[in-house]
PDB file of C-alpha atoms in Angstrom:
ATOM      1  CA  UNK I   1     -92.740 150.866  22.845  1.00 34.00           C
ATOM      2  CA  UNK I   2     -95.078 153.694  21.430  1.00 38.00           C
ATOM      3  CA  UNK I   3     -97.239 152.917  23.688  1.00 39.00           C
ATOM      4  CA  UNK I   4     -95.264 153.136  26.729  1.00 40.00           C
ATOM      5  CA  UNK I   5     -93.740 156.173  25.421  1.00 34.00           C
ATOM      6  CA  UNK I   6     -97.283 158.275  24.908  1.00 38.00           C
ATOM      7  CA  UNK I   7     -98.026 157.022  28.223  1.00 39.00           C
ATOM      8  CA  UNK I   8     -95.233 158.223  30.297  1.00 39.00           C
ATOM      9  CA  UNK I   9     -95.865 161.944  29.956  1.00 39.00           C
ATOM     10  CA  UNK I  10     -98.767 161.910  31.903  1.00 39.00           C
ATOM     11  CA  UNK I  11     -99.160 163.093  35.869  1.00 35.00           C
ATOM     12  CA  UNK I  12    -100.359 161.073  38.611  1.00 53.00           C
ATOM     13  CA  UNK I  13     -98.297 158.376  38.339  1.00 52.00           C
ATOM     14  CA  UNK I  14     -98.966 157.952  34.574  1.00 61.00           C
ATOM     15  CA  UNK I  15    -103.121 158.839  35.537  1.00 86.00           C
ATOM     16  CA  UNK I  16    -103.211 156.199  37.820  1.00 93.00           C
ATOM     17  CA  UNK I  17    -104.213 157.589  41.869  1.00 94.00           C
ATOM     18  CA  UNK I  18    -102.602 154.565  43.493  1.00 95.00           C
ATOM     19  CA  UNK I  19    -103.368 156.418  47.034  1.00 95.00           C
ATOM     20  CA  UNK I  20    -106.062 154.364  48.324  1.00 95.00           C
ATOM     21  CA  UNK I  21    -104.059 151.232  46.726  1.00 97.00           C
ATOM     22  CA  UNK I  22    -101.787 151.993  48.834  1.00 97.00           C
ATOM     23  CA  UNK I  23    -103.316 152.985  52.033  1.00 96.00           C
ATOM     24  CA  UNK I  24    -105.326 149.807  51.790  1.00 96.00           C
ATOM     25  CA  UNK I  25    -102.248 147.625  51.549  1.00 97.00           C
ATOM     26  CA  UNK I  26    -100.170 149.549  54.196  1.00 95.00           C
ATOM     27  CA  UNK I  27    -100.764 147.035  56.749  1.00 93.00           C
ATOM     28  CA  UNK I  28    -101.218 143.940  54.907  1.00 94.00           C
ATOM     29  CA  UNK I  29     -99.236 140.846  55.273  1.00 95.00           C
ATOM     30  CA  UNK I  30     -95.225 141.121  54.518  1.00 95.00           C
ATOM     31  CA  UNK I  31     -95.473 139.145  50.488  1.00 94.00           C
ATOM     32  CA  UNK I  32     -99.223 141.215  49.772  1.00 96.00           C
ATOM     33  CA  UNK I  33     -97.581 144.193  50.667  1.00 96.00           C
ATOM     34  CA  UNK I  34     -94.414 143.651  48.450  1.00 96.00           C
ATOM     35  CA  UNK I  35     -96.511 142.791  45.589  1.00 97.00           C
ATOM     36  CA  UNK I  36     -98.791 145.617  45.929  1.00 97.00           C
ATOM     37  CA  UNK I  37     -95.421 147.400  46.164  1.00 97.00           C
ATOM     38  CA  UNK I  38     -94.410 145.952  43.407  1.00 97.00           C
ATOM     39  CA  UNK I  39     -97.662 147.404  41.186  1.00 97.00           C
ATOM     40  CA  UNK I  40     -96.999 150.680  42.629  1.00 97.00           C
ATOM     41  CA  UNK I  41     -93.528 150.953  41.325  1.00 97.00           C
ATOM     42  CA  UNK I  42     -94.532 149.420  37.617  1.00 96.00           C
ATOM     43  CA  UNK I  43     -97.200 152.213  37.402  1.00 95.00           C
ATOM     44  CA  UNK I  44     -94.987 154.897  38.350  1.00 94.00           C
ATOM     45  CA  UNK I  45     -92.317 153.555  35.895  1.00 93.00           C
ATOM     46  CA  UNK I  46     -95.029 153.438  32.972  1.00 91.00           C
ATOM     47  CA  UNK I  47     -94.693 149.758  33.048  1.00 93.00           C
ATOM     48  CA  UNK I  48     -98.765 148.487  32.852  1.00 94.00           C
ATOM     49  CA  UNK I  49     -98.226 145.157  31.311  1.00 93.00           C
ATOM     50  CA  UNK I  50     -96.016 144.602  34.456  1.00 96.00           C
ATOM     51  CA  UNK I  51     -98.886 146.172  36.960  1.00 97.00           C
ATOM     52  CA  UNK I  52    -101.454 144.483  34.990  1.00 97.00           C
ATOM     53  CA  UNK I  53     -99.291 141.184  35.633  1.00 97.00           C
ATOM     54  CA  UNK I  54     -98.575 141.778  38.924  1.00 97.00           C
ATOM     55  CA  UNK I  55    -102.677 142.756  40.061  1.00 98.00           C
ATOM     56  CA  UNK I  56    -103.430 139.672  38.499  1.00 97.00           C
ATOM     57  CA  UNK I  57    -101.195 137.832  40.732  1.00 96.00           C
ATOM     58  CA  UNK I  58    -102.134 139.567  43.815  1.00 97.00           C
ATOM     59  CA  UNK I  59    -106.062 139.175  43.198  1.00 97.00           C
ATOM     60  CA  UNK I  60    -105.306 135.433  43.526  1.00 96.00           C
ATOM     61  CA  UNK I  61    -104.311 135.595  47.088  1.00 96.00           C
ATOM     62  CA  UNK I  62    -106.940 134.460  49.373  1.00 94.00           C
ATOM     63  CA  UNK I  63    -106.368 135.904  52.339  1.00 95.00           C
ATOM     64  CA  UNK I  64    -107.285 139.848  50.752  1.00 96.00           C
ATOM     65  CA  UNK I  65    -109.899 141.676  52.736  1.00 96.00           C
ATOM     66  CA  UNK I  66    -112.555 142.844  50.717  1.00 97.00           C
ATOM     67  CA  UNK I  67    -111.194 146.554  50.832  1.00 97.00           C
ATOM     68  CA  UNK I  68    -108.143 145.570  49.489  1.00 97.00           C
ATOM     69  CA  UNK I  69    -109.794 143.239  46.326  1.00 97.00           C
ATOM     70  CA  UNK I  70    -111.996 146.484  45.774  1.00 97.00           C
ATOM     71  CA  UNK I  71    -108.352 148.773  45.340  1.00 97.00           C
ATOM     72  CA  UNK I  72    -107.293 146.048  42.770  1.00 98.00           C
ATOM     73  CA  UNK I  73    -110.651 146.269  40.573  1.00 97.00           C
ATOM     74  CA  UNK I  74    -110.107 150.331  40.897  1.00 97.00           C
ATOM     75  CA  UNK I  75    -106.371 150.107  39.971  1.00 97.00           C
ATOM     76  CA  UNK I  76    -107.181 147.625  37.058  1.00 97.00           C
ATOM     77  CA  UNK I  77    -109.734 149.324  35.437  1.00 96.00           C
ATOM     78  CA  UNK I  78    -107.774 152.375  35.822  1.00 96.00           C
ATOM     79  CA  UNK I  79    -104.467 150.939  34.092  1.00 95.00           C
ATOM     80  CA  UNK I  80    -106.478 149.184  31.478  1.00 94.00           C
ATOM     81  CA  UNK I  81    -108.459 152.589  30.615  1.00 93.00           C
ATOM     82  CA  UNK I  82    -105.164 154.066  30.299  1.00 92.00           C
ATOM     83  CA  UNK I  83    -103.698 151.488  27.712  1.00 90.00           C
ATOM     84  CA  UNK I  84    -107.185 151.641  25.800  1.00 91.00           C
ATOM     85  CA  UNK I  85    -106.412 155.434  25.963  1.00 85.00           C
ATOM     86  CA  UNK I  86    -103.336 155.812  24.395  1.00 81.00           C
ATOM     87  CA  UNK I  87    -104.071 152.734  22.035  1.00 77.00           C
ATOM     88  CA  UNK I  88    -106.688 154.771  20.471  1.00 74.00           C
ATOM     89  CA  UNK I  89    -104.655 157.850  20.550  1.00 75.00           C
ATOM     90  CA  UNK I  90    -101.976 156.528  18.831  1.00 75.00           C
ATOM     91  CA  UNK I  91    -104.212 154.587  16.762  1.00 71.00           C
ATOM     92  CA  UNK I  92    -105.476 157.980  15.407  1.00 69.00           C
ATOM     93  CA  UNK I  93    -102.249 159.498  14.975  1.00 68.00           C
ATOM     94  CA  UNK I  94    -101.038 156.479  12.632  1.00 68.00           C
ATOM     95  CA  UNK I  95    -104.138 157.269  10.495  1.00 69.00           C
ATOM     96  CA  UNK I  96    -103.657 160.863  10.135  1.00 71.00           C
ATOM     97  CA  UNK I  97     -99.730 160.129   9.036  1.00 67.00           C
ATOM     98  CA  UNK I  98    -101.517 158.119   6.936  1.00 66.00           C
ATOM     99  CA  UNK I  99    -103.478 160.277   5.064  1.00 71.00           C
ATOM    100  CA  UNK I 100    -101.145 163.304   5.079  1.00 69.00           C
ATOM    101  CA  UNK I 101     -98.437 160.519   3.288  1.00 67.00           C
ATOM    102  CA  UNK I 102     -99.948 161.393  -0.386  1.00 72.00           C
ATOM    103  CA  UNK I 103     -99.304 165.170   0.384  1.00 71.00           C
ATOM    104  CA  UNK I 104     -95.485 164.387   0.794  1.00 72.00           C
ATOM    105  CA  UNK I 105     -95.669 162.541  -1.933  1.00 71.00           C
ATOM    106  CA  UNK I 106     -93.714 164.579  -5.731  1.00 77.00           C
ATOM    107  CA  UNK I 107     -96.780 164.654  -8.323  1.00 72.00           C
TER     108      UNK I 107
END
């Protein structure tokens, strides 16, 4: 929940450019282009275990021109960057609490 909530204040749909995601999937088949849809709308939301879940399923589909499986490597690494990003973040944060506990601390 941390996660998703040092996540969500960020622009671009949560530092994601989904544009050429998009554009590449604008004309695809009727289920690609509700999946890829369906990414779209998790990012935006803040929801990347959902994207993440939902790329996954969509690189699986054959019948994805080679434009369209280069937009889901691009996306991917660009979600998963921002989860390693705020991990570490937040990860760094929990250790300075940590040290600045003793201070708080009556002596």
């Amino acid at each position: 929940m941390a996660l998703t909530l040092a996540m969500s204040g960020c622009n671009k749909q949560g530092g994601v450019d989904t544009a050429l995601f998009e554009k590449s999937f604008k004309s695809a088949e009727a289920t690609v282009h509700t999946s890829a849809d369906k990414v779209v709308t998790a990012i935006k939301s803040a929801d990347y275990s959902s994207a993440l879940a939902e790329l996954k399923t969509l690189a699986s589909n054959t019948t994805l021109t080679p434009e369209q499986q280069q937009a889901i490597k691009d996306v991917t690494a660009q979600v998963q960057k921002l989860i390693a990003d705020a991990a570490s973040k937040i990860a760094g944060e929990a250790g300075q609490a940590l040290k600045d506990v003793p201070k708080t601390l009556p002596k």
